[in-house]
Coordinates of C-alpha atoms in Angstrom, one line a residue:
M1204 CA -3.9 13.2 -12.3
I1205 CA -6.2 10.3 -12.1
Y1206 CA -5.1 7.0 -13.5
K1207 CA -7.0 3.8 -14.4
V1208 CA -4.7 0.9 -13.5
T1209 CA -5.5 -2.7 -14.7
I1210 CA -3.9 -5.5 -12.8
D1211 CA -3.8 -9.2 -13.8
T1212 CA -4.1 -11.3 -10.7
T1213 CA -4.4 -14.7 -12.5
E1214 CA -1.2 -16.2 -11.0
S1215 CA -2.0 -15.1 -7.5
L1216 CA -5.6 -16.4 -7.4
L1217 CA -4.8 -20.0 -6.8
I1218 CA -2.5 -19.2 -3.9
L1219 CA -5.0 -16.8 -2.4
N1220 CA -7.8 -19.2 -2.8
K1221 CA -5.8 -21.9 -0.9
M1222 CA -5.3 -19.3 1.9
G1223 CA -9.1 -18.7 2.1
V1224 CA -9.3 -15.5 0.1
H1225 CA -12.2 -15.8 -2.4
G1226 CA -14.1 -13.4 -4.5
L1227 CA -11.2 -11.8 -6.4
K1228 CA -11.4 -11.6 -10.2
D1229 CA -8.5 -12.4 -12.5
T1230 CA -8.4 -8.8 -13.7
V1231 CA -9.0 -5.9 -11.4
Y1232 CA -9.3 -2.2 -12.1
F1233 CA -8.4 0.7 -9.8
F1234 CA -8.8 4.4 -10.3
V1235 CA -6.1 6.3 -8.3
E1236 CA -5.0 9.8 -8.0
A1237 CA -1.2 10.1 -8.4
D1238 CA 1.5 12.5 -9.5
N1239 CA 3.0 10.0 -11.9
P1240 CA 2.5 6.5 -13.3
D1241 CA 4.9 4.8 -10.8
E1242 CA 3.0 6.3 -7.9
A1243 CA -0.3 5.1 -9.5
C1244 CA 1.0 1.6 -9.7
H1245 CA 2.1 1.6 -6.1
R1246 CA -1.2 3.0 -4.9
S1247 CA -3.1 0.4 -6.9
L1248 CA -1.0 -2.4 -5.3
D1249 CA -1.9 -0.9 -1.9
K1250 CA -5.6 -0.9 -2.8
L1251 CA -5.3 -4.5 -4.0
K1252 CA -3.6 -5.6 -0.7
T1253 CA -6.4 -3.8 1.3
S1254 CA -9.0 -5.6 -0.7
I1255 CA -7.4 -8.9 0.0
I1256 CA -7.0 -8.2 3.7
E1257 CA -10.7 -7.2 3.9
R1258 CA -11.7 -10.6 2.7
N1259 CA -9.4 -12.6 5.1
L1260 CA -6.6 -11.6 7.4
T1261 CA -4.1 -14.2 8.7
D1262 CA -0.4 -14.1 9.3
E1263 CA 0.1 -16.3 6.3
I1264 CA -1.7 -13.9 4.0
V1265 CA 0.2 -10.9 5.4
D1266 CA 3.5 -12.6 4.7
Y1267 CA 2.4 -13.4 1.2
L1268 CA 1.3 -9.9 0.5
E1269 CA 4.5 -8.4 1.8
D1270 CA 6.9 -10.9 0.2
E1271 CA 5.4 -12.5 -2.9
L1272 CA 2.3 -10.7 -4.2
H1273 CA 4.2 -8.2 -6.3
H1274 CA 5.9 -11.1 -8.1
D1275 CA 2.6 -12.8 -8.9
I1276 CA 0.7 -9.9 -10.4
K1277 CA 1.1 -7.9 -13.6
T1278 CA 0.1 -4.3 -14.4
T1279 CA -1.4 -4.8 -17.8
G1280 CA -2.9 -1.3 -18.3
L1281 CA -2.2 2.2 -17.2
I1282 CA -4.0 5.2 -18.6
G1283 CA -4.4 8.8 -17.5
V1284 CA -8.0 9.9 -17.3
S1285 CA -9.4 13.3 -16.8
P1286 CA -12.3 13.9 -14.5
H1287 CA -15.5 14.9 -16.2
L1288 CA -15.9 18.7 -16.0

Protein backbone atom coordinates (compact mmCIF):
# COMPACT_ATOMS: atom_id res chain seq x y z
CA MET A 1 0.00 0.00 0.00
CA ILE A 2 1.08 3.56 -0.57
CA TYR A 3 0.93 5.94 2.37
CA LYS A 4 1.10 9.73 2.55
CA VAL A 5 3.03 10.65 5.69
CA THR A 6 3.05 14.20 7.08
CA ILE A 7 5.93 15.15 9.37
CA ASP A 8 6.19 18.29 11.49
CA THR A 9 9.86 19.35 11.63
CA THR A 10 9.34 22.66 13.44
CA GLU A 11 11.37 21.71 16.53
CA SER A 12 14.30 20.39 14.51
CA LEU A 13 14.56 23.33 12.09
CA LEU A 14 16.39 25.68 14.46
CA ILE A 15 18.95 23.02 15.33
CA LEU A 16 19.45 22.02 11.69
CA ASN A 17 19.76 25.65 10.59
CA LYS A 18 22.53 26.18 13.16
CA MET A 19 24.31 23.15 11.67
CA GLY A 20 24.12 24.62 8.17
CA VAL A 21 21.11 22.72 6.86
CA HIS A 22 18.76 25.13 5.12
CA GLY A 23 15.79 24.81 2.81
CA LEU A 24 13.63 22.45 4.87
CA LYS A 25 10.04 23.39 5.52
CA ASP A 26 8.32 23.08 8.88
CA THR A 27 5.97 20.46 7.43
CA VAL A 28 7.12 17.84 4.93
CA TYR A 29 5.18 15.17 3.06
CA PHE A 30 6.37 11.80 1.82
CA PHE A 31 4.66 9.15 -0.24
CA VAL A 32 6.04 5.73 0.63
CA GLU A 33 5.18 2.17 -0.21
CA ALA A 34 4.92 0.01 2.89
CA ASP A 35 3.17 -3.06 4.26
CA ASN A 36 1.83 -1.27 7.33
CA PRO A 37 1.69 2.19 8.96
CA ASP A 38 4.73 1.58 11.20
CA GLU A 39 6.86 0.70 8.20
CA ALA A 40 5.56 3.79 6.39
CA CYS A 41 6.68 6.01 9.28
CA HIS A 42 10.14 4.41 9.34
CA ARG A 43 10.56 4.80 5.60
CA SER A 44 9.48 8.43 5.81
CA LEU A 45 12.04 9.08 8.54
CA ASP A 46 14.71 7.52 6.32
CA LYS A 47 13.65 9.78 3.45
CA LEU A 48 13.81 12.83 5.71
CA LYS A 49 17.30 11.89 6.85
CA THR A 50 18.41 11.42 3.24
CA SER A 51 17.00 14.83 2.35
CA ILE A 52 18.94 16.45 5.19
CA ILE A 53 22.18 14.66 4.28
CA GLU A 54 21.83 15.80 0.66
CA ARG A 55 21.76 19.42 1.89
CA ASN A 56 24.80 19.16 4.17
CA LEU A 57 26.84 16.27 5.53
CA THR A 58 29.02 16.63 8.60
CA ASP A 59 29.78 14.37 11.55
CA GLU A 60 27.69 16.66 13.76
CA ILE A 61 24.67 16.28 11.49
CA VAL A 62 25.04 12.51 11.29
CA ASP A 63 25.20 12.30 15.10
CA TYR A 64 22.07 14.45 15.39
CA LEU A 65 20.20 12.35 12.83
CA GLU A 66 21.11 9.10 14.57
CA ASP A 67 20.52 10.21 18.16
CA GLU A 68 18.10 13.14 18.36
CA LEU A 69 16.05 13.72 15.21
CA HIS A 70 13.33 11.20 16.07
CA HIS A 71 12.72 13.09 19.35
CA ASP A 72 12.39 16.46 17.59
CA ILE A 73 9.89 15.56 14.86
CA LYS A 74 6.26 14.48 14.93
CA THR A 75 4.26 12.44 12.49
CA THR A 76 1.09 14.49 12.21
CA GLY A 77 -0.65 12.63 9.40
CA LEU A 78 -0.74 9.17 7.93
CA ILE A 79 -3.23 8.08 5.31
CA GLY A 80 -3.34 5.16 2.96
CA VAL A 81 -3.76 6.19 -0.65
CA SER A 82 -4.54 4.08 -3.66
CA PRO A 83 -2.71 4.54 -6.92
CA HIS A 84 -4.88 5.98 -9.68
CA LEU A 85 -5.93 3.09 -11.91
